[in-house]
CSV table of C-alpha atoms and ligand atoms in Angstrom, one decimal:
chain,number,residue,atom,x,y,z
Y,1,MET,CA,51.6,49.7,25.4
Y,2,PRO,CA,51.7,49.5,29.2
Y,3,HIS,CA,52.5,52.5,31.2
Y,4,LYS,CA,55.2,51.6,34.0
Y,5,ILE,CA,56.3,54.1,36.7
Y,6,ASP,CA,59.6,54.2,38.2
Y,7,THR,CA,60.1,57.5,39.2
Y,8,VAL,CA,58.4,59.4,42.3
Y,9,VAL,CA,58.6,63.1,43.4
Y,10,PHE,CA,58.2,64.3,46.7
Y,11,PRO,CA,57.3,68.1,46.9
Y,12,VAL,CA,58.5,68.8,50.3
Y,13,ALA,CA,59.7,72.4,50.4
Y,14,GLY,CA,56.4,74.3,51.6
Y,15,LEU,CA,56.1,76.2,54.8
Y,16,GLY,CA,54.1,74.0,56.9
Y,17,THR,CA,52.5,76.9,58.6
Y,18,ARG,CA,49.5,75.4,59.9
Y,19,PHE,CA,51.7,73.3,62.2
Y,20,LEU,CA,53.8,76.2,63.4
Y,21,PRO,CA,55.4,76.3,66.2
Y,22,ALA,CA,56.0,72.7,65.6
Y,23,THR,CA,57.6,73.3,61.9
Y,24,LYS,CA,59.8,76.2,62.9
Y,25,ALA,CA,62.9,74.2,62.9
Y,26,VAL,CA,61.1,70.6,62.1
Y,27,PRO,CA,60.0,70.0,58.5
Y,28,LYS,CA,56.4,69.1,58.6
Y,29,GLU,CA,57.2,66.0,56.6
Y,30,MET,CA,59.5,65.0,59.5
Y,31,LEU,CA,56.3,65.0,62.0
Y,32,PRO,CA,56.0,61.2,63.0
Y,33,VAL,CA,52.9,59.3,62.5
Y,34,VAL,CA,53.3,56.7,65.5
Y,35,ASP,CA,57.1,55.9,65.0
Y,36,LYS,CA,58.1,57.0,61.7
Y,37,PRO,CA,58.4,60.6,59.9
Y,38,LEU,CA,55.5,61.3,57.2
Y,39,ILE,CA,58.1,61.1,54.6
Y,40,GLN,CA,59.2,57.6,55.6
Y,41,TRP,CA,55.4,56.5,55.2
Y,42,ALA,CA,55.4,58.1,51.6
Y,43,VAL,CA,58.9,56.8,50.5
Y,44,GLU,CA,57.8,52.9,51.7
Y,45,GLU,CA,54.4,53.4,49.8
Y,46,ALA,CA,56.2,54.6,46.8
Y,47,ALA,CA,58.5,51.7,46.9
Y,48,ALA,CA,55.5,49.3,47.3
Y,49,ALA,CA,54.4,50.7,44.0
Y,50,GLY,CA,57.6,49.5,42.4
Y,51,CYS,CA,59.3,53.2,42.4
Y,52,LYS,CA,63.2,52.9,42.2
Y,53,ARG,CA,63.9,56.7,41.6
Y,54,PHE,CA,63.1,58.9,44.4
Y,55,VAL,CA,63.1,62.9,43.6
Y,56,PHE,CA,63.0,65.1,46.6
Y,57,VAL,CA,62.2,68.8,46.1
Y,58,THR,CA,63.1,70.5,49.2
Y,59,ALA,CA,64.2,73.8,50.4
Y,60,PRO,CA,67.6,74.4,52.0
Y,61,GLU,CA,66.4,74.8,55.3
Y,62,LYS,CA,64.6,71.6,55.4
Y,63,ASP,CA,67.8,69.6,55.0
Y,64,ALA,CA,66.5,67.0,57.7
Y,65,ILE,CA,64.4,65.5,55.5
Y,66,MET,CA,67.6,64.2,53.3
Y,67,LYS,CA,69.6,63.6,56.4
Y,68,HIS,CA,66.5,61.1,57.5
Y,69,PHE,CA,67.7,59.1,54.5
Y,70,SER,CA,71.6,59.3,54.8
Y,71,ASP,CA,73.8,57.2,56.6
Y,72,ALA,CA,74.3,58.3,60.4
Y,73,PRO,CA,77.7,56.9,61.2
Y,74,HIS,CA,78.0,58.0,64.6
Y,75,TYR,CA,74.7,56.7,65.6
Y,76,GLN,CA,75.6,53.3,63.7
Y,77,ASP,CA,78.8,53.1,65.5
Y,78,VAL,CA,77.5,53.5,69.1
Y,79,LEU,CA,74.7,51.0,68.5
Y,80,GLU,CA,77.3,48.4,66.9
Y,81,ALA,CA,79.1,48.5,70.0
Y,82,ARG,CA,76.4,48.0,72.4
Y,83,GLY,CA,75.1,45.0,70.1
Y,84,LYS,CA,71.6,47.0,69.5
Y,85,THR,CA,70.6,45.0,66.4
Y,86,GLN,CA,67.1,45.7,66.5
Y,87,GLU,CA,67.7,49.5,66.9
Y,88,LEU,CA,70.3,49.0,63.9
Y,89,ALA,CA,67.7,47.6,61.6
Y,90,LEU,CA,65.3,50.5,62.3
Y,91,LEU,CA,68.3,53.1,61.6
Y,92,LYS,CA,68.8,51.4,58.1
Y,93,ALA,CA,65.4,51.3,57.3
Y,94,GLY,CA,64.1,53.6,55.0
Y,95,LEU,CA,65.3,53.9,51.4
Y,96,PRO,CA,64.9,50.4,49.4
Y,97,GLN,CA,68.7,48.9,48.9
Y,98,ASP,CA,68.4,49.8,45.1
Y,99,ALA,CA,67.0,53.3,45.1
Y,100,GLU,CA,68.5,55.9,43.4
Y,101,ILE,CA,68.1,59.5,45.3
Y,102,ILE,CA,67.8,62.6,43.6
Y,103,LYS,CA,67.5,65.7,45.4
Y,104,THR,CA,66.4,69.1,44.0
Y,105,TYR,CA,65.7,72.6,45.5
Y,106,GLN,CA,62.7,75.0,45.4
Y,107,GLU,CA,64.0,78.1,46.4
Y,108,GLN,CA,60.7,79.8,46.9
Y,109,PRO,CA,57.4,78.2,47.8
Y,110,LEU,CA,55.7,79.5,44.6
Y,111,GLY,CA,53.1,76.6,44.8
Y,112,LEU,CA,52.7,72.8,44.4
Y,113,GLY,CA,52.8,73.0,40.5
Y,114,HIS,CA,56.1,75.1,40.8
Y,115,ALA,CA,57.6,72.4,43.1
Y,116,ILE,CA,56.8,69.7,40.8
Y,117,TRP,CA,58.2,71.7,37.6
Y,118,CYS,CA,61.7,71.9,40.0
Y,119,ALA,CA,61.6,68.1,39.3
Y,120,HIS,CA,61.7,68.5,35.6
Y,121,GLU,CA,65.2,67.3,34.8
Y,122,ALA,CA,65.0,64.3,36.7
Y,123,THR,CA,61.8,63.2,35.3
Y,124,GLY,CA,62.5,63.8,31.8
Y,125,ASP,CA,60.6,62.3,29.1
Y,126,LYS,CA,58.9,59.9,31.5
Y,127,ALA,CA,55.5,59.6,33.2
Y,128,PHE,CA,56.4,60.0,36.9
Y,129,ALA,CA,54.3,59.9,40.2
Y,130,VAL,CA,53.9,62.4,42.9
Y,131,ILE,CA,53.1,61.9,46.5
Y,132,LEU,CA,52.4,64.6,48.9
Y,133,PRO,CA,53.5,63.3,52.5
Y,134,ASP,CA,50.9,65.1,54.3
Y,135,ASP,CA,48.0,62.8,52.8
Y,136,MET,CA,48.2,59.5,54.0
Y,137,VAL,CA,45.8,56.3,53.0
Y,138,GLN,CA,45.4,53.4,55.2
Y,139,HIS,CA,44.9,50.2,53.3
Y,140,PRO,CA,46.8,46.9,52.8
Y,141,THR,CA,48.0,47.9,49.0
Y,142,GLY,CA,49.4,51.5,49.3
Y,143,CYS,CA,47.1,53.9,47.1
Y,144,LEU,CA,50.1,54.7,44.8
Y,145,ALA,CA,50.3,50.6,44.0
Y,146,GLN,CA,46.4,50.8,43.3
Y,147,MET,CA,47.2,53.8,41.1
Y,148,ALA,CA,50.1,52.1,39.3
Y,149,ALA,CA,48.3,48.9,38.5
Y,150,GLN,CA,45.1,51.3,37.1
Y,151,TYR,CA,47.5,53.6,35.1
Y,152,GLN,CA,49.0,50.5,33.0
Y,153,THR,CA,46.0,50.7,31.0
Y,154,CYS,CA,44.6,54.3,31.3
Y,155,GLY,CA,47.9,56.4,31.0
Y,156,GLY,CA,47.9,60.2,31.0
Y,157,ASN,CA,47.3,62.1,34.0
Y,158,LEU,CA,45.7,60.2,36.8
Y,159,VAL,CA,44.8,61.8,40.2
Y,160,ALA,CA,43.5,59.8,43.5
Y,161,VAL,CA,39.9,61.1,44.3
Y,162,GLU,CA,37.4,61.0,47.2
Y,163,ASN,CA,34.1,62.8,47.8
Y,164,VAL,CA,34.7,65.4,50.7
Y,165,PRO,CA,32.0,67.6,52.5
Y,166,ALA,CA,30.2,69.9,50.1
Y,167,ASP,CA,31.4,72.8,52.7
Y,168,GLN,CA,35.2,71.9,52.1
Y,169,THR,CA,35.5,72.1,48.5
Y,170,HIS,CA,37.7,75.1,48.6
Y,171,ARG,CA,40.5,73.4,50.2
Y,172,TYR,CA,41.0,71.0,47.2
Y,173,GLY,CA,41.2,70.9,43.3
Y,174,VAL,CA,37.7,69.7,42.6
Y,175,LEU,CA,36.3,67.3,39.5
Y,176,ASP,CA,33.9,68.3,36.7
Y,177,PRO,CA,33.1,64.6,36.3
Y,178,GLY,CA,32.2,62.6,33.4
Y,179,ALA,CA,31.3,58.8,32.7
Y,180,GLU,CA,32.6,56.4,35.4
Y,181,ALA,CA,33.6,52.6,35.2
Y,182,ASP,CA,35.3,50.5,37.6
Y,183,GLY,CA,36.4,53.2,40.0
Y,184,LEU,CA,37.8,55.4,37.2
Y,185,VAL,CA,36.2,58.7,36.4
Y,186,ALA,CA,36.7,60.6,33.1
Y,187,VAL,CA,37.5,64.1,33.9
Y,188,LYS,CA,35.8,66.9,31.6
Y,189,GLY,CA,37.2,69.9,34.0
Y,190,LEU,CA,39.0,70.7,37.0
Y,191,VAL,CA,38.7,73.7,39.6
Y,192,GLU,CA,41.1,74.6,42.2
Y,193,LYS,CA,39.8,75.6,45.6
Y,194,PRO,CA,36.2,76.4,44.3
Y,195,ALA,CA,33.7,77.9,46.9
Y,196,PRO,CA,31.0,75.4,47.4
Y,197,GLU,CA,28.6,77.2,45.4
Y,198,ASP,CA,31.0,77.3,42.2
Y,199,ALA,CA,32.1,73.8,42.7
Y,200,PRO,CA,31.2,71.3,39.8
Y,201,SER,CA,31.0,68.5,42.4
Y,202,THR,CA,32.4,67.0,45.7
Y,203,LEU,CA,34.9,65.0,44.0
Y,204,ALA,CA,38.5,66.2,45.3
Y,205,ILE,CA,41.9,65.4,44.5
Y,206,ILE,CA,44.1,64.2,47.3
Y,207,GLY,CA,47.9,63.8,47.3
Y,208,ARG,CA,48.4,61.1,44.8
Y,209,TYR,CA,49.1,61.7,41.1
Y,210,ILE,CA,50.7,60.1,38.2
Y,211,LEU,CA,51.6,62.8,35.6
Y,212,ALA,CA,52.3,62.4,31.9
Y,213,PRO,CA,55.7,64.2,31.1
Y,214,ASP,CA,53.6,66.9,29.0
Y,215,ILE,CA,52.9,68.7,32.2
Y,216,MET,CA,56.1,70.1,32.8
Y,217,ARG,CA,55.8,71.8,29.5
Y,218,THR,CA,52.5,73.2,30.8
Y,219,LEU,CA,54.0,74.0,34.4
Y,220,SER,CA,57.1,75.9,32.8
Y,221,ALA,CA,54.5,78.7,31.5
Y,222,PHE,CA,54.7,79.4,35.4
Y,223,LYS,CA,50.8,80.8,35.2
Y,224,LYS,CA,49.8,81.6,38.9
Y,225,GLY,CA,46.3,80.5,39.9
Y,226,ALA,CA,44.2,80.1,43.2
Y,227,GLY,CA,46.0,82.1,46.2
Y,228,GLY,CA,48.6,83.6,43.7
Y,229,GLU,CA,50.4,80.0,43.3
Y,230,ILE,CA,51.2,77.9,40.4
Y,231,GLN,CA,48.9,75.0,40.7
Y,232,ILE,CA,49.3,71.5,39.5
Y,233,THR,CA,45.5,71.5,39.1
Y,234,ASP,CA,45.5,74.3,36.7
Y,235,ALA,CA,48.4,72.5,34.7
Y,236,MET,CA,46.0,69.2,34.4
Y,237,ALA,CA,43.3,71.2,33.5
Y,238,ALA,CA,45.1,72.7,30.6
Y,239,LEU,CA,45.9,69.3,29.1
Y,240,ILE,CA,42.3,68.0,29.2
Y,241,GLY,CA,41.8,66.9,25.6
Y,242,GLN,CA,45.3,66.5,24.8
Y,243,VAL,CA,46.2,63.8,27.0
Y,244,PRO,CA,43.5,61.3,29.1
Y,245,MET,CA,42.6,62.5,32.3
Y,246,ASN,CA,41.2,60.6,34.9
Y,247,GLY,CA,40.3,60.3,38.9
Y,248,PHE,CA,40.8,57.1,40.6
Y,249,ARG,CA,38.6,56.3,43.5
Y,250,PHE,CA,41.2,54.5,45.7
Y,251,GLN,CA,40.3,51.9,48.4
Y,252,GLY,CA,41.3,52.8,52.2
Y,253,THR,CA,41.0,55.5,54.6
Y,254,ARG,CA,42.6,59.0,54.1
Y,255,PHE,CA,44.1,61.2,56.6
Y,256,ASP,CA,44.7,65.0,55.9
Y,257,CYS,CA,48.0,65.2,58.1
Y,258,GLY,CA,48.5,68.7,57.0
Y,259,ASN,CA,46.0,69.7,59.5
Y,260,ARG,CA,45.7,69.0,63.5
Y,261,ASP,CA,42.8,67.0,63.4
Y,262,GLY,CA,43.7,64.6,60.6
Y,263,PHE,CA,47.3,64.2,61.8
Y,264,LEU,CA,45.9,63.3,65.1
Y,265,GLU,CA,43.4,60.5,63.7
Y,266,ALA,CA,46.2,59.3,61.7
Y,267,ASN,CA,48.2,58.7,64.9
Y,268,LEU,CA,45.5,56.9,66.3
Y,269,ALA,CA,44.3,55.0,63.3
Y,270,PHE,CA,48.0,53.7,62.4
Y,271,ALA,CA,48.7,52.9,66.2
Y,272,ILE,CA,45.8,50.9,66.7
Y,273,ALA,CA,46.1,48.9,63.4
Y,274,ALA,CA,49.7,48.0,64.4
Y,275,ALA,CA,48.5,46.8,68.0
Y,276,GLY,CA,47.8,43.2,68.9
Y,277,ASP,CA,44.5,42.3,70.4
Y,278,GLU,CA,45.5,43.0,73.9
Y,279,GLU,CA,47.3,46.1,73.2
Y,280,ARG,CA,44.6,47.3,71.3
Y,281,ALA,CA,41.8,46.8,74.1
Y,282,ALA,CA,44.2,48.5,76.7
Y,283,LEU,CA,44.4,51.4,74.3
Y,284,LYS,CA,40.7,51.5,74.3
Y,285,GLN,CA,40.2,51.5,77.8
Y,286,ARG,CA,42.7,54.3,78.3
Y,287,LEU,CA,41.6,56.7,75.6
Y,288,ARG,CA,37.5,56.1,76.5
Y,289,PRO,CA,37.6,58.4,79.3
Y,290,LEU,CA,39.7,61.1,77.6
Y,291,LEU,CA,37.1,61.2,75.0
Y,292,ASP,CA,34.0,61.3,77.0
Z,301,UTP,P1,50.5,72.2,51.5
Z,301,UTP,O1,49.3,72.7,50.7
Z,301,UTP,O2,49.9,71.6,52.8
Z,301,UTP,O3,51.4,73.7,51.9
Z,301,UTP,O4,51.6,71.3,50.9
Z,301,UTP,P2,52.5,73.6,53.1
Z,301,UTP,O5,53.1,74.6,53.1
Z,301,UTP,O6,53.2,72.3,53.3
Z,301,UTP,O7,51.5,73.6,54.6
Z,301,UTP,P3,50.7,74.9,55.2
Z,301,UTP,O8,49.7,75.1,54.3
Z,301,UTP,O9,51.7,76.4,55.2
Z,301,UTP,O10,50.4,74.7,56.5
Z,301,UTP,C1,51.4,70.1,50.2
Z,301,UTP,C2,52.5,69.9,49.9
Z,301,UTP,O11,53.1,70.3,48.7
Z,301,UTP,C3,54.6,71.0,49.4
Z,301,UTP,C4,54.4,71.0,50.7
Z,301,UTP,O12,56.0,70.8,51.2
Z,301,UTP,C5,53.6,69.6,51.1
Z,301,UTP,O13,54.4,68.3,51.1
Z,301,UTP,N1,54.7,72.3,48.8
Z,301,UTP,C6,53.9,73.1,48.8
Z,301,UTP,C7,55.8,72.5,48.2
Z,301,UTP,O14,56.6,71.6,48.2
Z,301,UTP,N2,56.0,73.8,47.7
Z,301,UTP,C8,55.2,74.5,47.8
Z,301,UTP,O15,55.5,76.0,47.2
Z,301,UTP,C9,54.0,74.3,48.1
C-alpha cells in the first residue's frame, strides 16, 4: 500500500539562543533568508511535497510566526488603496489556498522529541512529516518532496541524512548504517550527539523526517536523553526492529541556518540562485574584495 503524507509538523518552540540578541524579540524561524523568513521557505517546501495540513508547535512568546500566516487587513487596505498589486500578492503569499492550519503550544522547550509529541492530537494515527525550518536544502526538487516519493515504498521512519565532518558528530543524531541501495540506507542503530570517538559513522540526520504514528507512543514515555532533553533520535532508535527505519541521501546542498555561518552562506547561495546573469556578475564583483 502506498504511504502518502498530507500532514507536516513544524517544531518552532525552541529558544534560538545561538542567535541572541537577534532572537530576543524575533523568533529564529522568522529570520529572513534573502526575502522570506525561514518558516515560509519550510512551508513552501512542505506544500511542494503535497502536504495540506500544517501543524505549528510554537511557544506563547513566538506568536509572530502565526501572525506571518494570518491576514493583515490594515496592510492590505493601504496597499489596495495605493494600487500596489505586486506587493499585495507578496502579502498574500505564504500558505496554499486549501491549507489547514493547526497551532499547538509547547509550554516548555523540553527538546525536539517533546515538541513533536505536542502535535500528537493533530497527527492522530497517520504518518507525518517534520521539517526543522533552520535546516535549508537547495535543490530544484525540495528535500521533503524527494523523501515523500521514496516513502511511498519504504514507509516506517525515514530521515534525511548526509555525511558531516568527523569532528562535528556531537551536533547530530548519527546512524549506525546497514545495507545501502539507491540512496536508501538501512539503519541498525542511532546515537544522539556522539563524541567523534563514539560515533558509529559520520552519517548524520538533518532536519527532515517522515515518521510512523507509532513514534508518538514512544515519545509519550518522556524519556530524557542527551543534554537532559527529550530526543526524537532516541524515540526512533527504540522503534528499530518494530517499524522500518531508513536514512535517505537527499539531493542538494544543505545549510544549517541555526548557526551564524550557515545562515550567512544560505543567504548568499539563495540570493545568487535568484539573481539573473548580470546581477550575479555584479554581485560577484562587489563581494570579491570583501572576501579577500
Ligand atoms: P535547535 O536544536 O536549533 O534549538 O532546534 P533552538 O532552541 O531553536 O536553538 P539554540 O540551539 O538555542 O540556538 C531545532 C528546531 O527544533 C525546535 C526549534 O524551534 C527549531 O525549529 N525546538 C527545539 C522546539 O520546538 N522545541 C524544543 O524544545 C527544542
